[in-house]
Short mmCIF file of C-alpha atoms and ligand atoms in Angstrom, two decimals:
data_model
loop_
_atom_site.label_atom_id
_atom_site.label_comp_id
_atom_site.label_asym_id
_atom_site.label_seq_id
_atom_site.Cartn_x
_atom_site.Cartn_y
_atom_site.Cartn_z
CA MET A 1 50.27 103.31 63.84
CA SER A 2 49.62 103.26 60.03
CA GLU A 3 52.36 102.17 57.71
CA ASN A 4 52.91 101.78 53.97
CA PHE A 5 54.27 98.11 53.77
CA ILE A 6 53.90 98.32 50.03
CA ASN A 7 57.27 99.10 48.55
CA ARG A 8 56.41 100.25 44.80
CA GLU A 9 59.95 100.28 43.69
CA TYR A 10 60.63 96.82 45.04
CA ILE A 11 57.63 95.35 43.30
CA GLU A 12 58.38 97.18 40.06
CA ASP A 13 61.88 95.97 40.33
CA LEU A 14 60.76 92.43 40.75
CA LEU A 15 58.47 92.61 37.64
CA GLU A 16 61.23 94.21 35.67
CA LYS A 17 63.70 91.49 36.52
CA ALA A 18 61.06 88.78 36.01
CA LYS A 19 61.01 89.80 32.13
CA PHE A 20 64.46 88.31 31.99
CA ALA A 21 63.93 85.07 34.02
CA ASP A 22 65.17 82.21 31.90
CA ASN A 23 63.34 79.05 31.02
CA ALA A 24 65.42 76.64 33.11
CA GLY A 25 65.02 78.82 36.28
CA ILE A 26 61.22 78.93 35.76
CA SER A 27 61.05 75.24 35.31
CA LEU A 28 63.08 74.88 38.68
CA SER A 29 60.55 77.03 40.37
CA LEU A 30 57.56 75.01 38.97
CA ASP A 31 59.42 71.82 40.39
CA LYS A 32 59.47 73.52 43.73
CA ALA A 33 55.71 74.45 43.59
CA GLU A 34 54.96 70.94 42.57
CA LYS A 35 56.56 69.54 45.72
CA GLY A 36 54.67 72.11 47.83
CA GLU A 37 57.60 74.34 48.61
CA THR A 38 57.08 78.17 49.05
CA LEU A 39 58.32 80.32 46.17
CA SER A 40 60.10 83.61 46.45
CA HIS A 41 58.67 86.97 45.35
CA GLY A 42 61.00 86.78 42.46
CA GLU A 43 59.82 83.32 41.43
CA ILE A 44 56.07 84.33 41.61
CA ALA A 45 56.85 87.42 39.68
CA ALA A 46 58.58 85.26 36.93
CA LEU A 47 55.53 82.93 36.74
CA LEU A 48 53.21 85.67 36.37
CA LYS A 49 55.33 87.32 33.56
CA SER A 50 55.90 84.04 31.72
CA GLU A 51 54.00 83.69 28.48
CA ASN A 52 55.70 80.41 27.50
CA PRO A 53 52.87 77.90 26.64
CA GLU A 54 54.73 75.00 28.29
CA HIS A 55 55.04 77.00 31.60
CA LEU A 56 51.46 78.07 31.33
CA ALA A 57 50.33 74.49 30.97
CA ARG A 58 52.30 73.46 33.98
CA ILE A 59 51.09 76.36 36.13
CA PHE A 60 47.57 75.31 35.24
CA GLU A 61 48.35 71.75 36.18
CA ILE A 62 50.09 72.42 39.40
CA ALA A 63 47.37 74.77 40.54
CA GLY A 64 44.76 72.16 39.70
CA ASN A 65 46.53 69.62 41.54
CA ILE A 66 46.83 71.88 44.68
CA LYS A 67 43.23 72.67 44.45
CA LYS A 68 42.16 68.93 44.48
CA ARG A 69 44.76 67.91 47.13
CA ILE A 70 43.79 70.70 49.64
CA TYR A 71 40.02 71.41 48.85
CA GLY A 72 38.97 68.11 47.31
CA ASN A 73 35.80 68.51 45.40
CA ARG A 74 33.98 70.85 47.81
CA ILE A 75 32.81 74.29 46.83
CA VAL A 76 31.32 76.69 49.45
CA MET A 77 28.29 78.56 48.44
CA PHE A 78 27.38 82.16 49.52
CA ALA A 79 25.39 85.12 48.33
CA PRO A 80 25.83 88.85 48.51
CA LEU A 81 23.30 90.91 50.37
CA TYR A 82 23.25 94.82 49.55
CA VAL A 83 21.71 96.83 52.42
CA SER A 84 22.58 100.41 51.37
CA ASP A 85 23.74 102.27 48.16
CA TYR A 86 24.33 105.66 49.78
CA CYS A 87 28.07 106.54 49.23
CA VAL A 88 30.10 109.62 49.91
CA ASN A 89 32.96 108.29 47.82
CA ARG A 90 33.70 108.85 44.09
CA CYS A 91 35.24 105.57 42.94
CA ALA A 92 35.48 105.89 39.04
CA TYR A 93 34.49 102.21 38.60
CA CYS A 94 31.31 102.05 40.79
CA SER A 95 27.86 102.87 39.94
CA PHE A 96 27.21 103.77 43.78
CA ASN A 97 29.77 106.53 43.41
CA ASN A 98 28.39 110.05 44.66
CA THR A 99 28.15 111.72 41.36
CA HIS A 100 25.68 109.03 39.88
CA ASN A 101 22.18 110.23 40.19
CA PHE A 102 19.72 107.53 41.13
CA ASN A 103 17.14 106.79 43.63
CA ARG A 104 19.31 105.71 46.69
CA HIS A 105 17.94 103.44 49.40
CA LYS A 106 18.89 101.83 52.66
CA LEU A 107 16.91 98.74 53.78
CA THR A 108 14.57 99.04 56.71
CA MET A 109 14.69 96.07 59.00
CA ASP A 110 11.50 94.65 57.58
CA GLU A 111 12.89 94.98 54.12
CA LEU A 112 15.93 93.30 55.24
CA ARG A 113 13.94 90.41 56.57
CA GLU A 114 12.17 90.10 53.16
CA GLU A 115 15.58 90.02 51.33
CA VAL A 116 16.86 87.35 53.84
CA LYS A 117 13.83 85.31 53.26
CA MET A 118 14.45 85.07 49.65
CA LEU A 119 18.03 84.07 50.18
CA GLU A 120 16.99 81.45 52.65
CA MET A 121 14.45 80.08 50.18
CA MET A 122 17.38 79.66 47.66
CA GLY A 123 19.24 77.46 50.40
CA HIS A 124 21.85 79.98 51.27
CA LYS A 125 23.36 79.87 54.89
CA ARG A 126 26.40 82.18 54.28
CA LEU A 127 26.01 85.91 53.27
CA ALA A 128 28.24 88.71 52.43
CA LEU A 129 26.77 91.86 53.67
CA GLU A 130 27.52 94.74 51.29
CA ALA A 131 27.23 98.68 51.65
CA GLY A 132 28.43 101.93 50.44
CA GLU A 133 30.01 104.38 52.81
CA HIS A 134 27.73 107.13 54.21
CA ASP A 135 26.39 108.55 57.52
CA GLN A 136 23.10 107.12 56.53
CA CYS A 137 24.55 103.66 56.89
CA SER A 138 26.41 103.92 60.25
CA ILE A 139 28.17 101.01 62.05
CA ASP A 140 25.28 100.70 64.42
CA TYR A 141 22.98 100.26 61.36
CA ILE A 142 25.24 97.45 60.05
CA VAL A 143 25.33 95.85 63.44
CA GLU A 144 21.48 96.04 63.69
CA CYS A 145 21.29 94.32 60.30
CA ILE A 146 23.62 91.50 61.46
CA LYS A 147 21.62 90.94 64.68
CA THR A 148 18.42 90.95 62.73
CA ILE A 149 19.69 88.33 60.28
CA TYR A 150 21.19 86.06 62.94
CA GLY A 151 17.74 86.49 64.87
CA MET A 152 15.83 85.03 61.94
CA LYS A 153 14.70 81.39 62.17
CA PHE A 154 13.19 79.47 59.28
CA GLU A 155 11.57 75.95 58.85
CA ASN A 156 15.02 75.01 57.22
CA GLY A 157 17.36 76.55 59.70
CA GLU A 158 18.94 79.81 59.50
CA ILE A 159 21.51 82.12 58.09
CA ARG A 160 24.58 80.95 59.91
CA ARG A 161 27.39 83.19 58.83
CA VAL A 162 27.32 86.80 57.75
CA ASN A 163 30.43 88.07 56.31
CA VAL A 164 30.81 91.76 55.87
CA ASN A 165 32.28 94.01 53.07
CA ILE A 166 31.91 97.56 54.05
CA ALA A 167 34.33 100.52 53.90
CA ALA A 168 37.59 100.69 55.89
CA THR A 169 36.66 101.94 59.40
CA THR A 170 38.17 102.65 62.71
CA THR A 171 39.28 100.08 65.42
CA GLU A 172 36.31 101.09 67.59
CA ASN A 173 33.87 100.33 64.83
CA TYR A 174 35.71 97.00 64.05
CA ARG A 175 35.16 96.18 67.76
CA LYS A 176 31.51 96.62 67.32
CA LEU A 177 31.49 94.40 64.30
CA LYS A 178 33.47 91.72 66.28
CA SER A 179 30.80 91.92 69.13
CA ALA A 180 28.08 91.33 66.55
CA GLN A 181 29.79 88.01 65.62
CA ILE A 182 30.59 88.83 61.98
CA GLY A 183 32.26 85.94 59.96
CA THR A 184 35.08 87.15 57.71
CA TYR A 185 35.57 90.96 57.26
CA ILE A 186 36.29 91.38 53.74
CA LEU A 187 37.76 94.51 52.08
CA PHE A 188 39.26 94.87 48.59
CA GLN A 189 42.41 97.10 48.40
CA GLU A 190 41.17 97.63 44.67
CA THR A 191 44.74 98.37 43.60
CA TYR A 192 48.08 98.22 45.59
CA HIS A 193 49.70 100.79 42.96
CA GLU A 194 49.23 103.99 44.87
CA PRO A 195 49.21 106.47 41.81
CA THR A 196 46.60 104.29 40.13
CA TYR A 197 44.56 104.11 43.35
CA ASP A 198 44.73 107.90 43.61
CA LYS A 199 43.54 108.25 40.02
CA VAL A 200 40.50 106.03 40.44
CA HIS A 201 39.43 107.24 43.69
CA LEU A 202 38.44 110.81 42.88
CA ALA A 203 36.99 112.01 46.18
CA GLY A 204 35.92 110.92 49.63
CA PRO A 205 37.51 109.07 52.70
CA LYS A 206 38.32 106.11 50.64
CA LYS A 207 40.79 108.18 48.64
CA ASP A 208 43.16 107.76 51.69
CA PHE A 209 45.33 104.85 50.41
CA ILE A 210 47.14 104.38 53.82
CA PHE A 211 44.02 104.23 55.82
CA HIS A 212 42.50 101.69 53.52
CA LEU A 213 45.78 99.59 53.27
CA ASN A 214 45.84 99.51 57.14
CA ALA A 215 42.19 98.49 57.57
CA PHE A 216 42.95 94.86 58.43
CA ASP A 217 45.51 95.87 61.03
CA ARG A 218 42.79 97.74 62.87
CA ALA A 219 40.40 94.97 62.29
CA GLN A 220 42.96 92.44 63.77
CA ASP A 221 43.69 94.86 66.66
CA ALA A 222 39.94 94.80 67.39
CA GLY A 223 40.00 91.06 67.50
CA ILE A 224 38.67 90.27 64.00
CA ASP A 225 41.09 87.53 63.20
CA ASP A 226 39.37 86.28 59.83
CA VAL A 227 39.98 88.90 57.16
CA GLY A 228 39.50 88.51 53.49
CA GLY A 229 41.45 90.57 50.85
CA GLY A 230 41.19 91.12 47.15
CA VAL A 231 42.00 93.59 44.30
CA LEU A 232 39.57 94.71 41.71
CA PHE A 233 41.43 93.44 38.43
CA GLY A 234 41.14 95.91 35.64
CA LEU A 235 42.19 99.03 37.52
CA GLY A 236 46.07 98.70 37.89
CA ASP A 237 48.81 96.57 36.46
CA PRO A 238 47.39 93.01 37.43
CA TYR A 239 50.85 91.58 38.20
CA PHE A 240 51.73 94.41 40.39
CA ASP A 241 48.41 93.99 42.15
CA VAL A 242 49.06 90.16 42.63
CA MET A 243 52.59 90.99 44.21
CA GLY A 244 50.73 93.62 46.45
CA LEU A 245 48.26 91.20 47.62
CA LEU A 246 50.84 88.56 48.49
CA ILE A 247 53.04 91.11 50.42
CA HIS A 248 49.91 92.38 52.19
CA ASN A 249 49.09 88.72 53.25
CA GLU A 250 52.75 88.36 54.45
CA HIS A 251 52.55 91.57 56.44
CA LEU A 252 49.56 90.23 58.28
CA GLU A 253 51.22 86.83 58.80
CA GLU A 254 54.21 88.45 60.28
CA LYS A 255 52.25 90.89 62.46
CA TYR A 256 49.30 88.70 63.60
CA GLY A 257 50.30 85.16 63.02
CA THR A 258 47.62 84.77 60.25
CA GLY A 259 47.20 86.14 56.88
CA PHE A 260 44.07 86.36 54.61
CA HIS A 261 41.45 83.88 55.32
CA THR A 262 40.25 84.38 51.78
CA ILE A 263 41.45 86.19 48.65
CA SER A 264 38.64 87.42 46.28
CA VAL A 265 39.44 87.91 42.63
CA PRO A 266 36.74 90.48 41.35
CA ARG A 267 37.41 91.73 37.81
CA LEU A 268 35.89 94.94 36.66
CA CYS A 269 32.50 94.89 35.06
CA GLN A 270 30.32 97.44 33.24
CA ALA A 271 28.14 99.57 35.49
CA GLU A 272 25.81 102.43 35.14
CA GLY A 273 27.50 105.78 35.14
CA MET A 274 31.05 104.46 33.98
CA ASN A 275 32.28 103.16 30.69
CA ILE A 276 34.54 100.25 31.08
CA GLY A 277 36.30 101.13 27.96
CA ASP A 278 37.83 104.15 29.76
CA PHE A 279 40.02 101.62 32.00
CA PRO A 280 43.29 100.95 30.29
CA ASN A 281 44.30 97.85 32.31
CA LEU A 282 41.48 95.48 31.64
CA VAL A 283 42.48 91.88 32.08
CA ASP A 284 41.73 89.32 29.32
CA ASP A 285 40.37 85.83 30.14
CA GLU A 286 43.82 83.92 29.67
CA THR A 287 45.70 86.36 31.76
CA PHE A 288 43.00 86.16 34.42
CA ALA A 289 43.19 82.31 34.52
CA LYS A 290 47.02 82.54 34.97
CA ILE A 291 46.56 85.05 37.88
CA VAL A 292 44.22 82.67 39.61
CA ALA A 293 46.37 79.74 39.10
CA VAL A 294 49.51 81.57 40.36
CA ILE A 295 47.73 82.90 43.47
CA ARG A 296 46.65 79.23 44.08
CA ILE A 297 50.34 78.12 43.88
CA ALA A 298 51.54 81.11 46.03
CA VAL A 299 49.06 80.67 48.84
CA PRO A 300 47.76 77.17 48.76
CA PHE A 301 45.85 77.27 52.05
CA THR A 302 44.04 80.53 51.46
CA GLY A 303 40.39 80.16 50.29
CA MET A 304 39.71 81.89 47.01
CA ILE A 305 36.43 83.44 46.10
CA LEU A 306 34.81 84.03 42.74
CA SER A 307 31.74 86.04 42.24
CA THR A 308 29.03 86.27 39.43
CA ARG A 309 31.08 89.09 37.87
CA GLU A 310 32.55 86.27 35.94
CA SER A 311 30.56 84.36 33.20
CA HIS A 312 29.42 80.87 33.43
CA GLU A 313 32.30 79.52 31.34
CA MET A 314 35.12 81.42 33.13
CA ARG A 315 33.64 80.24 36.50
CA LYS A 316 33.63 76.49 35.28
CA LYS A 317 37.24 76.94 34.16
CA LEU A 318 38.52 78.86 37.30
CA LEU A 319 36.97 76.27 39.57
CA ARG A 320 39.48 73.75 38.41
CA LEU A 321 42.34 76.13 38.90
CA GLY A 322 41.90 77.07 42.48
CA ILE A 323 38.62 78.70 43.29
CA SER A 324 37.02 77.28 46.53
CA GLN A 325 34.06 79.47 47.19
CA ILE A 326 31.54 80.94 44.65
CA SER A 327 28.33 82.95 44.96
CA ALA A 328 25.08 81.98 43.28
CA GLY A 329 21.79 83.50 42.18
CA SER A 330 23.41 87.10 43.13
CA SER A 331 21.71 90.49 43.09
CA THR A 332 24.12 93.41 43.29
CA GLU A 333 21.48 95.94 44.19
CA VAL A 334 19.65 97.03 47.31
CA GLY A 335 16.45 95.08 47.82
CA GLY A 336 17.43 93.26 44.58
CA TYR A 337 16.02 89.82 45.64
CA VAL A 338 12.60 90.97 46.36
CA LYS A 339 12.72 93.16 43.20
CA ARG A 340 13.70 90.16 41.05
CA ARG A 341 10.37 88.47 42.14
CA GLN A 342 8.52 91.48 40.99
CA ASN A 343 10.66 91.73 37.81
CA GLU A 344 11.84 95.24 38.81
CA LYS A 345 15.47 96.51 38.34
CA THR A 346 16.84 99.79 39.56
CA ASN A 347 20.53 100.47 39.90
CA PRO A 348 22.86 97.48 40.57
CA GLN A 349 26.42 98.31 41.74
CA PHE A 350 27.66 96.58 38.48
CA PHE A 351 26.14 94.12 35.78
CA VAL A 352 27.01 90.54 36.73
CA ASN A 353 27.94 88.02 34.00
CA ASP A 354 26.58 84.76 35.42
CA GLU A 355 22.89 85.37 35.72
CA ARG A 356 21.92 81.89 36.40
CA ASP A 357 19.52 81.10 39.37
CA ALA A 358 21.13 79.34 42.41
CA VAL A 359 19.64 75.95 41.73
CA SER A 360 21.01 75.91 38.23
CA ILE A 361 24.48 76.69 39.49
CA ILE A 362 24.32 74.22 42.31
CA THR A 363 22.96 71.52 40.02
CA GLU A 364 25.75 72.02 37.46
CA LEU A 365 28.24 71.87 40.25
CA MET A 366 26.83 68.61 41.27
CA ASP A 367 26.95 67.42 37.59
CA ASP A 368 30.57 68.29 37.32
CA GLY A 369 31.30 66.15 40.40
CA TYR A 370 31.65 69.03 43.01
CA ILE A 371 30.00 68.87 46.27
CA PRO A 372 28.33 72.30 47.10
CA SER A 373 28.99 72.98 50.58
CA PHE A 374 26.78 75.15 52.90
CA CYS A 375 29.07 74.49 55.95
CA THR A 376 29.75 77.36 58.34
CA ALA A 377 31.14 75.08 61.16
CA CYS A 378 34.62 76.57 61.48
CA TYR A 379 33.31 79.86 62.31
CA ARG A 380 30.73 78.48 64.69
CA SER A 381 33.16 76.30 66.60
CA GLY A 382 35.86 78.99 66.78
CA ARG A 383 38.14 77.67 64.21
CA THR A 384 39.17 81.08 62.85
CA GLY A 385 42.41 82.96 62.25
CA ASP A 386 45.60 80.93 63.05
CA ARG A 387 43.57 78.04 64.47
CA PHE A 388 42.05 77.39 61.10
CA MET A 389 45.34 77.97 59.31
CA SER A 390 47.32 75.52 61.33
CA LEU A 391 44.39 72.87 60.88
CA ALA A 392 44.67 73.66 57.01
CA LYS A 393 48.33 73.35 56.88
CA SER A 394 48.64 70.14 58.80
CA GLY A 395 46.40 68.60 56.08
CA GLN A 396 43.65 67.85 58.82
CA ILE A 397 41.05 70.26 57.42
CA GLY A 398 39.91 67.78 54.63
CA ASN A 399 38.91 65.34 57.37
CA VAL A 400 36.71 68.10 58.93
CA CYS A 401 35.48 69.72 55.82
CA LEU A 402 34.41 66.59 53.91
CA PRO A 403 32.04 65.34 56.49
CA ASN A 404 30.65 68.78 57.11
CA ALA A 405 30.20 69.59 53.49
CA LEU A 406 28.34 66.31 52.90
CA MET A 407 26.18 66.92 55.97
CA THR A 408 25.14 70.29 54.77
CA PHE A 409 24.73 69.16 51.27
CA CYS A 410 22.30 66.30 52.49
CA GLU A 411 20.41 69.02 54.58
CA TYR A 412 20.12 71.19 51.37
CA SER A 413 19.03 68.20 49.19
CA MET A 414 16.37 67.23 51.73
CA ASP A 415 15.14 70.69 52.16
CA TYR A 416 15.23 72.00 48.66
CA GLY A 417 15.74 69.39 46.22
CA ASP A 418 13.17 68.00 43.82
CA ASP A 419 12.94 64.25 42.83
CA SER A 420 15.61 64.50 40.09
CA PHE A 421 17.99 66.68 42.20
CA ARG A 422 17.72 64.22 45.22
CA GLU A 423 18.43 61.33 43.03
CA LYS A 424 21.56 62.99 41.63
CA ALA A 425 22.64 64.15 44.94
CA SER A 426 22.28 60.89 46.85
CA ALA A 427 24.47 59.26 44.12
CA LEU A 428 27.16 61.90 44.43
CA ILE A 429 27.31 61.59 48.34
CA GLU A 430 27.36 57.85 48.12
CA LYS A 431 30.60 58.13 45.95
CA GLU A 432 32.21 60.06 48.76
CA ILE A 433 31.57 57.54 51.59
CA PRO A 434 34.74 55.47 51.31
CA ARG A 435 36.68 58.81 51.95
CA ILE A 436 34.94 59.48 55.30
CA ASP A 437 37.48 58.38 58.04
CA ASN A 438 35.07 58.68 60.96
CA GLU A 439 32.88 55.60 61.44
CA THR A 440 30.08 57.51 63.28
CA ILE A 441 29.96 60.13 60.41
CA ARG A 442 30.04 57.42 57.66
CA ARG A 443 27.06 55.85 59.45
CA LYS A 444 25.24 59.06 59.67
CA THR A 445 25.94 60.01 56.05
CA ILE A 446 24.41 56.58 54.82
CA GLU A 447 21.32 57.18 56.91
CA ASN A 448 21.06 60.72 55.33
CA ILE A 449 21.34 59.24 51.91
CA GLU A 450 18.30 57.07 52.72
CA LYS A 451 16.50 59.98 54.04
CA ILE A 452 17.32 62.03 50.82
CA ARG A 453 15.92 59.25 48.70
CA SER A 454 12.71 58.73 50.69
CA CYS A 455 11.74 62.28 51.66
CA ALA A 456 9.21 64.23 49.47
CA GLY A 457 11.03 66.85 47.52
CA ARG A 458 9.90 70.39 47.21
CA ASP A 459 9.72 72.61 44.24
CA PHE A 460 12.90 74.84 43.68
CA PHE A 461 12.68 78.49 44.55
CA VAL A 462 14.69 80.33 41.95
N1 SAM B 1 31.76 100.18 49.58
C1 SAM B 1 32.78 99.35 50.17
C2 SAM B 1 34.12 99.55 49.59
O1 SAM B 1 34.09 100.02 48.56
O2 SAM B 1 35.02 99.20 50.07
C3 SAM B 1 32.27 97.98 50.33
C4 SAM B 1 32.43 97.13 49.19
S1 SAM B 1 31.61 97.49 47.63
C5 SAM B 1 29.82 97.22 48.09
C6 SAM B 1 32.11 95.90 46.93
C7 SAM B 1 33.10 95.93 45.89
O3 SAM B 1 32.65 96.09 44.57
C8 SAM B 1 34.18 97.07 45.80
O4 SAM B 1 35.19 96.92 46.73
C9 SAM B 1 34.71 96.99 44.47
O5 SAM B 1 35.91 96.20 44.31
C10 SAM B 1 33.63 96.34 43.70
N2 SAM B 1 33.08 96.88 42.57
C11 SAM B 1 32.73 98.18 42.48
N3 SAM B 1 32.39 98.69 41.13
C12 SAM B 1 32.70 97.52 40.48
C13 SAM B 1 32.55 97.25 39.06
N4 SAM B 1 32.11 98.10 38.23
N5 SAM B 1 32.93 95.96 38.64
C14 SAM B 1 33.25 94.99 39.45
N6 SAM B 1 33.39 95.30 40.76
C15 SAM B 1 33.04 96.44 41.28
FE1 SF4 B 2 31.12 103.53 47.33
FE2 SF4 B 2 32.43 101.20 47.63
FE3 SF4 B 2 31.13 101.90 45.35
FE4 SF4 B 2 33.26 103.08 46.15
S1 SF4 B 2 33.22 100.98 45.56
S2 SF4 B 2 31.52 104.21 45.40
S3 SF4 B 2 33.08 103.14 48.35
S4 SF4 B 2 30.20 101.58 47.30
#
């Protein structure tokens, strides 16, 4: 049964009271956060509202330390794959909205294979499948796309995880997605503030706030235990939305034993058919960094995803504050990866800010001491939902993730690296060896470093 677990007055009251939080109280909350203790809603609201430079510096420092302690220097890589831009909805912020006139398209299975080939040539192993909501793009079509992608084999392996970001749907449809072995089901609430939600969703099924809000309950009922939430920052009051996101997470934890597997933090971008200046709640860079850091503090074990909506500089900064997963070389249009090869552009959903190709992003991560990870092992070995969370909370996840990240990065370096890339990669991997507990994996990694150094590199595909 659908329910509204977002109590607007309660959140507004929290934020109102947070304005009067005193410095000593906030410092005590930060001490608690530093010791890894859970903060109350009131404490989180007070951190969000604080503009005191000393508090901000501590928020950034604590978030950075949590990030290092739990996620080490691993960054999981993925790319979006748009399969259809038909949409019945009229979301004021999106260029796929049904009043915008452009030549819409849904990929045929042959076109889909061509897109996936391009993504595989960039080294991607994990995709987020994206689509508008329309009869043209039924759940059976989405399932067919997933099966086609999993069915493709390449010289360098295959796409191993297909996450899905499609409109809120029925339990029956979620069952179909589950049978197709989706990775995470991702859906952004856009905003938890119902009057704002109503204002920016002008028409179509998505206008139903409660149906959208309960989508993860239906997904869980259908057996999908990996769900990923998010809000589109720039629509409503960002602090209200952070509190909504955390309350949504708690609702899922209480009801299903596990909250969000990931939280995405998309921020509004310019798109064809809309004017970003019409949105009164745009979030500036400094506030956005604070939001990322506070989310990191509030839910330390939940992966955080940042897309190419953010600029190169912001991505660099936010990686230090809590982001654990980023996209690279992304296209936000249907057929966009093939079109890019042909220097063609039609109608992206929105304009991205980090336009670098995947290899430039991966190389910079490496130069900054991060290990780009192409790992999908948790999902493939059934470590999802509460099984993943209990491993993460016990601190054991690092022992599993580091070797897997290193193995998949070795694989990437051998399959895609040119000489200079492989030299840098082997030096980076070598530095991690003392941190690998398992003797067999340590030996295997040393062997892999030798292989990376001795194999002939290939030219990068950008
Ligand atoms: N159509 C489905 C839906 O709306 O739930 C699937 C996801 S849609 C392809 C991906 C997401 O893009 C949306 O949830 C929305 O948050 C985001 N988006 C839409 N327009 C945007 C814009 N102008 N800037 C940044 N993100 C945008
Ligand atoms: Fe359609 Fe999603 Fe865009 Fe809304 S955000 S118009 S539902 S594609």
